[in-house]
Tab-separated table of C-alpha atoms in Angstrom:
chain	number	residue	atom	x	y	z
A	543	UNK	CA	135.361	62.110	33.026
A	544	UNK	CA	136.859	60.719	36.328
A	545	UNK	CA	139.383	62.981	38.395
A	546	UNK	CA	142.354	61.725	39.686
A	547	UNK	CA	143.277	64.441	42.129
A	548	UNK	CA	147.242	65.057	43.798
A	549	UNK	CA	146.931	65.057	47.811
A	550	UNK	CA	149.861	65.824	48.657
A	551	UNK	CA	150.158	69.213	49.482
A	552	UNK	CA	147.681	71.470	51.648
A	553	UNK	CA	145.803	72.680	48.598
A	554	UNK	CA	145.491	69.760	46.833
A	555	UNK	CA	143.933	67.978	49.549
A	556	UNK	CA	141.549	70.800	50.049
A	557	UNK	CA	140.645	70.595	46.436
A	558	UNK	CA	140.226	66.793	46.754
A	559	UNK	CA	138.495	66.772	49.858
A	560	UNK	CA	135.614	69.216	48.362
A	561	UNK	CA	135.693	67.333	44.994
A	562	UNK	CA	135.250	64.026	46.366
A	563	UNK	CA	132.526	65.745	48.764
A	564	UNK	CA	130.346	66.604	46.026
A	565	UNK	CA	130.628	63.170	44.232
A	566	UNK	CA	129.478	61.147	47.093
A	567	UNK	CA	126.220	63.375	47.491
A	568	UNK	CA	125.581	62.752	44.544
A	569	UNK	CA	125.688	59.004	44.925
A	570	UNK	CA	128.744	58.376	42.712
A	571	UNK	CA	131.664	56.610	43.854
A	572	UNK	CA	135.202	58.019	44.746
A	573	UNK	CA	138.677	56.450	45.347
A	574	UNK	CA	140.332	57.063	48.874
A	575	UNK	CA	143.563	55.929	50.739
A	576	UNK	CA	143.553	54.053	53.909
A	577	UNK	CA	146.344	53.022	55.997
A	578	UNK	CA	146.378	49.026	54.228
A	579	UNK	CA	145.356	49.839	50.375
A	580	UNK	CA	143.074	52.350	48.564
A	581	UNK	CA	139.356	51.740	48.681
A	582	UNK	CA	136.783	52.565	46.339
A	583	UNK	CA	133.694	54.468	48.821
A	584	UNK	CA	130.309	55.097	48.664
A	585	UNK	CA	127.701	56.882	50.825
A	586	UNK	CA	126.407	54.298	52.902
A	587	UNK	CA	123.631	55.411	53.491
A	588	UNK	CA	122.369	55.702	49.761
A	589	UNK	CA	121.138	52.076	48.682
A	590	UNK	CA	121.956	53.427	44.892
A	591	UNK	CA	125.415	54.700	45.671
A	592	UNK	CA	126.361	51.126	47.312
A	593	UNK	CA	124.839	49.101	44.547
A	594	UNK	CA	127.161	51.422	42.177
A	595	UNK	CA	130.058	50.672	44.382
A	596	UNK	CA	129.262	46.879	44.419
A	597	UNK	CA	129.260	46.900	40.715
A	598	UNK	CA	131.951	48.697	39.987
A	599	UNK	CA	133.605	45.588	41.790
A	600	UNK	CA	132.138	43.099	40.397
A	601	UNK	CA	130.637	42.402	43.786
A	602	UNK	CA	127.261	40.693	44.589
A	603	UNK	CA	124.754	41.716	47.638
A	604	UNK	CA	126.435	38.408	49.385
A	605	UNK	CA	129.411	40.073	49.865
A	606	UNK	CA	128.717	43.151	51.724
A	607	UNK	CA	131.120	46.553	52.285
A	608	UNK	CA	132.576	47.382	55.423
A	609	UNK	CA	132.102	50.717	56.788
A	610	UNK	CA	134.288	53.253	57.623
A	611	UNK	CA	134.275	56.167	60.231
A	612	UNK	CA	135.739	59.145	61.375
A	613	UNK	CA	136.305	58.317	65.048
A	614	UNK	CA	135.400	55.825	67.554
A	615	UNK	CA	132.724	57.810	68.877
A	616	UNK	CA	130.743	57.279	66.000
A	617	UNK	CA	130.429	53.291	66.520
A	618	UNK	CA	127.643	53.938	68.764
A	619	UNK	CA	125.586	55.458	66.548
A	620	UNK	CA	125.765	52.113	63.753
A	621	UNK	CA	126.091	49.699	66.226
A	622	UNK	CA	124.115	48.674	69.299
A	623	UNK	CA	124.546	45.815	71.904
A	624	UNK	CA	128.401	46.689	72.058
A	625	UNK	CA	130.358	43.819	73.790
A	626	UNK	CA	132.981	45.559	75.899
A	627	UNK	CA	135.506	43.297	74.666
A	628	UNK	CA	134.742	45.181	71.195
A	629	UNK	CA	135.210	48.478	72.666
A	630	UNK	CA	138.326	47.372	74.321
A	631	UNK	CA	139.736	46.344	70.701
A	632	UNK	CA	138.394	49.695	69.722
A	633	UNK	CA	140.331	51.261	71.732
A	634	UNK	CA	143.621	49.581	71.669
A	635	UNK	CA	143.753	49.606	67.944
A	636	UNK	CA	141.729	52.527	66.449
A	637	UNK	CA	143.254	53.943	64.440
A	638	UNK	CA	144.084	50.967	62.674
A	639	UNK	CA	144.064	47.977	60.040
A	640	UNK	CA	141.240	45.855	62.514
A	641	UNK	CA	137.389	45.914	61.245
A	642	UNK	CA	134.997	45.177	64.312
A	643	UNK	CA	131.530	43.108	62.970
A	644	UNK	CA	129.003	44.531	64.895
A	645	UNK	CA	125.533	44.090	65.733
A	646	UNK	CA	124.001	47.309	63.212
A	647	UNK	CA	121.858	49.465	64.730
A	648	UNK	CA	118.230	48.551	63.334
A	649	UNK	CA	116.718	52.244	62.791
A	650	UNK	CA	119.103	52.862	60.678
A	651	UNK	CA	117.625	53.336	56.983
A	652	UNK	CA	120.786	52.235	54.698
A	653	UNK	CA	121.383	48.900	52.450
A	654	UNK	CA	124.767	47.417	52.489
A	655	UNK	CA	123.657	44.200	51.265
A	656	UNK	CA	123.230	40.808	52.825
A	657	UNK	CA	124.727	41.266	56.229
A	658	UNK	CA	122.446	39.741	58.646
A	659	UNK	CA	121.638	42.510	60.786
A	660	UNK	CA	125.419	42.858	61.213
A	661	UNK	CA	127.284	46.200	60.480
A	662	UNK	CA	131.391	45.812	59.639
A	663	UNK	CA	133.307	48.853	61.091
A	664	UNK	CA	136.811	50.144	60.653
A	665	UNK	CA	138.655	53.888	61.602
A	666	UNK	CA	141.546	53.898	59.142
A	667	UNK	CA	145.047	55.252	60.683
A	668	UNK	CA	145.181	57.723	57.695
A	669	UNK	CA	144.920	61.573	57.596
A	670	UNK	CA	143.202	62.249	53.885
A	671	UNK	CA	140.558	59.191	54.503
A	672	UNK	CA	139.758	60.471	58.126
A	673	UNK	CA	139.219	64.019	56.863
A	674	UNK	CA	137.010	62.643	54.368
A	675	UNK	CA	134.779	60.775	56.793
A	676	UNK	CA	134.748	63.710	59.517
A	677	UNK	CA	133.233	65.801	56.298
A	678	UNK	CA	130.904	63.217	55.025
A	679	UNK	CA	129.971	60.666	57.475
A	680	UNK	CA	130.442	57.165	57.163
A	681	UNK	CA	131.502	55.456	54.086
A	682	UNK	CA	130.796	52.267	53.054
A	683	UNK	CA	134.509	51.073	51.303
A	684	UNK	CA	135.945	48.366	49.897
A	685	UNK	CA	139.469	47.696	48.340
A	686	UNK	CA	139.595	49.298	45.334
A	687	UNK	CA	139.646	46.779	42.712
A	688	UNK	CA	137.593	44.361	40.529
A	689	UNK	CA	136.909	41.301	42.466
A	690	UNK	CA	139.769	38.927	41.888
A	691	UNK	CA	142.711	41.051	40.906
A	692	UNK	CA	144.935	42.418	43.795
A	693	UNK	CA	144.105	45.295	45.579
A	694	UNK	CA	145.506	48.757	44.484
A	695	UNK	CA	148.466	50.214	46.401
A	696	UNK	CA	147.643	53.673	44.342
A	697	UNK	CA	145.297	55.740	42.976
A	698	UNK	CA	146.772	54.973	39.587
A	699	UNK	CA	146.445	50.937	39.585
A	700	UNK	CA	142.853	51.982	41.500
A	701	UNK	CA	142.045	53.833	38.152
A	702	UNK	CA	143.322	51.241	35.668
A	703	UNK	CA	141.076	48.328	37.238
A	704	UNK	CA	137.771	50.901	38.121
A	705	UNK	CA	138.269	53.578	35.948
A	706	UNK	CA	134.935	55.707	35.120
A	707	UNK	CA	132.906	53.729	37.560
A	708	UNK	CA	134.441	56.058	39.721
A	709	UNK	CA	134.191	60.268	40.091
A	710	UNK	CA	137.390	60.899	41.839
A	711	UNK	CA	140.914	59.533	42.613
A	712	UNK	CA	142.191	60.720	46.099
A	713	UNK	CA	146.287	60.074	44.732
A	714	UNK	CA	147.831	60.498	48.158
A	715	UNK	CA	151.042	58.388	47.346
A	716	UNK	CA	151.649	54.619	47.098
A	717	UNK	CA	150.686	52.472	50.065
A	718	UNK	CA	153.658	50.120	51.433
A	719	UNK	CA	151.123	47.301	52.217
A	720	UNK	CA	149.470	44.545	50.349
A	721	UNK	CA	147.475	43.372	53.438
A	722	UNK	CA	144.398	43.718	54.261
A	723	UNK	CA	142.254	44.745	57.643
A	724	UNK	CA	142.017	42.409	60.279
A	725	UNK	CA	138.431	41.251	60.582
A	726	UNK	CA	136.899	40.071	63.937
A	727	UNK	CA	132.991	38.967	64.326
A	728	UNK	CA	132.155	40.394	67.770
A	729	UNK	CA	128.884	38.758	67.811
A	730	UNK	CA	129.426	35.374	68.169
A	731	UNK	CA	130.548	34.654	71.857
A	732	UNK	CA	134.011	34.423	71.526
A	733	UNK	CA	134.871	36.518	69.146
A	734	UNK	CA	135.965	35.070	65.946
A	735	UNK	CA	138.754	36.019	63.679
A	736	UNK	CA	137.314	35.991	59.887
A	737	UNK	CA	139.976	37.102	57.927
A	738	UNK	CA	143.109	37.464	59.362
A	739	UNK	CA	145.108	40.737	57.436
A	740	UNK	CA	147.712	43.198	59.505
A	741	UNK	CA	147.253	43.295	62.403
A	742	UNK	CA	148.399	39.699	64.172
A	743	UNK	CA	146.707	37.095	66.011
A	744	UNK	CA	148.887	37.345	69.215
A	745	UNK	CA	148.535	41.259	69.650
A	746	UNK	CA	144.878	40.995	69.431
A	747	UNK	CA	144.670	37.905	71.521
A	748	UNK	CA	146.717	40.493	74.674
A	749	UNK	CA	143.370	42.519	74.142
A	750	UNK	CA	140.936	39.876	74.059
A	751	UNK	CA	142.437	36.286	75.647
A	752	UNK	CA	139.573	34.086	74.073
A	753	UNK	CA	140.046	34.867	71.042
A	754	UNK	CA	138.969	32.393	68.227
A	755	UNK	CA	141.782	32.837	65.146
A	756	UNK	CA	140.152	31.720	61.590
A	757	UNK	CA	140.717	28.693	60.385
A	758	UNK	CA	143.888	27.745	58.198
A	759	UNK	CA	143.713	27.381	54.791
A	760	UNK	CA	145.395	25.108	52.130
């Protein structure tokens, strides 16, 4: 039976925090807010945990999660080859809705899927998910819905689309936002915007002036 836990106050986030902690070592799944939407996590470094996570989705390996961390500092670590025009988006806008593409570090032993060497990283702007990650380490998360239905702006609608796929709900209110991260491949030379989400092309484009937007659609 999946927990759906209040985060509100002091002790509920303790309790969450420690509940949610014990799910993801043991390779099950839990339900956390970010700063866009809520985001169904896994372990990523647990090949079974992601392959749960990417199921519960109705995800294939092709389709790879992103990965989210604690604190800038940790980028290092998953990523090598770091363009400084990365770190300088790093910088300006971690905290915050923009996931960096990376080149992953290749002694790392994890399993995200089909991602080329490549290693998607994000620090949400939100206090319950960056407690989360400072506790357990990097999580590999993705919106937290079945694939093709919109993403969940609360734990509740999370629950509806995943429900016992996943071990715990972090409820920590509704989310104001429908849109996404902004995603920018910082391996291809210039960077490349591949899914444009909240943050805008123009800010980014102050940070780094050669940047490539994504292509329009429709």
């Amino acid at each position: 039976m999946s927990l759906l836990i209040d985060c509100t106050t002091e002790s509920g986030l303790d309790r969450g925090l420690e509940a949610a902690g014990s799910a993801l070592a043991q390779r099950e799944c839990v339900v956390l807010p970010t700063d866009t939407v809520y985001g169904i996590g896994a372990d990523a470094f647990s090949p079974q945990a992601v392959a749960v996570l990417l199921a519960a989705k109705g995800r294939g390996r092709a389709m790879p999660p992103p990965v989210l961390i604690g604190g800038t500092a940790v980028m290092d670590g998953l990523a090598t080859d770091i363009p400084a025009g990365a770190r300088d988006l790093a910088e300006e806008f971690w905290p915050g809705a923009l996931t960096l593409i990376l080149t992953a570090q290749p002694s790392l032993a994890w399993d995200l899927g089909e991602t080329r060497g490549t290693v998607a990283l994000r620090v949400p702007d939100d206090q319950v998910a960056r407690e989360l990650l400072q506790e357990v380490g990097p999580l590999a998360v993705s919106s937290a819905n079945r694939t093709g239905q919109p993403a969940a702006t609360t734990a509740a609608a999370a629950r509806e689309m995943l429900g016992e796929t996943v071990a715990v709900y972090l409820d920590d209110g509704e989310r104001t936002t429908w849109a996404p991260s902004t995603i920018i491949d910082c391996t291809v030379t210039p960077f490349r915007v591949v899914r444009r989400g909240a943050l805008g092309f123009d800010e980014l484009a102050a940070v780094v002036p050669d940047l490539v937007d994504a292509p329009t659609t429709g």
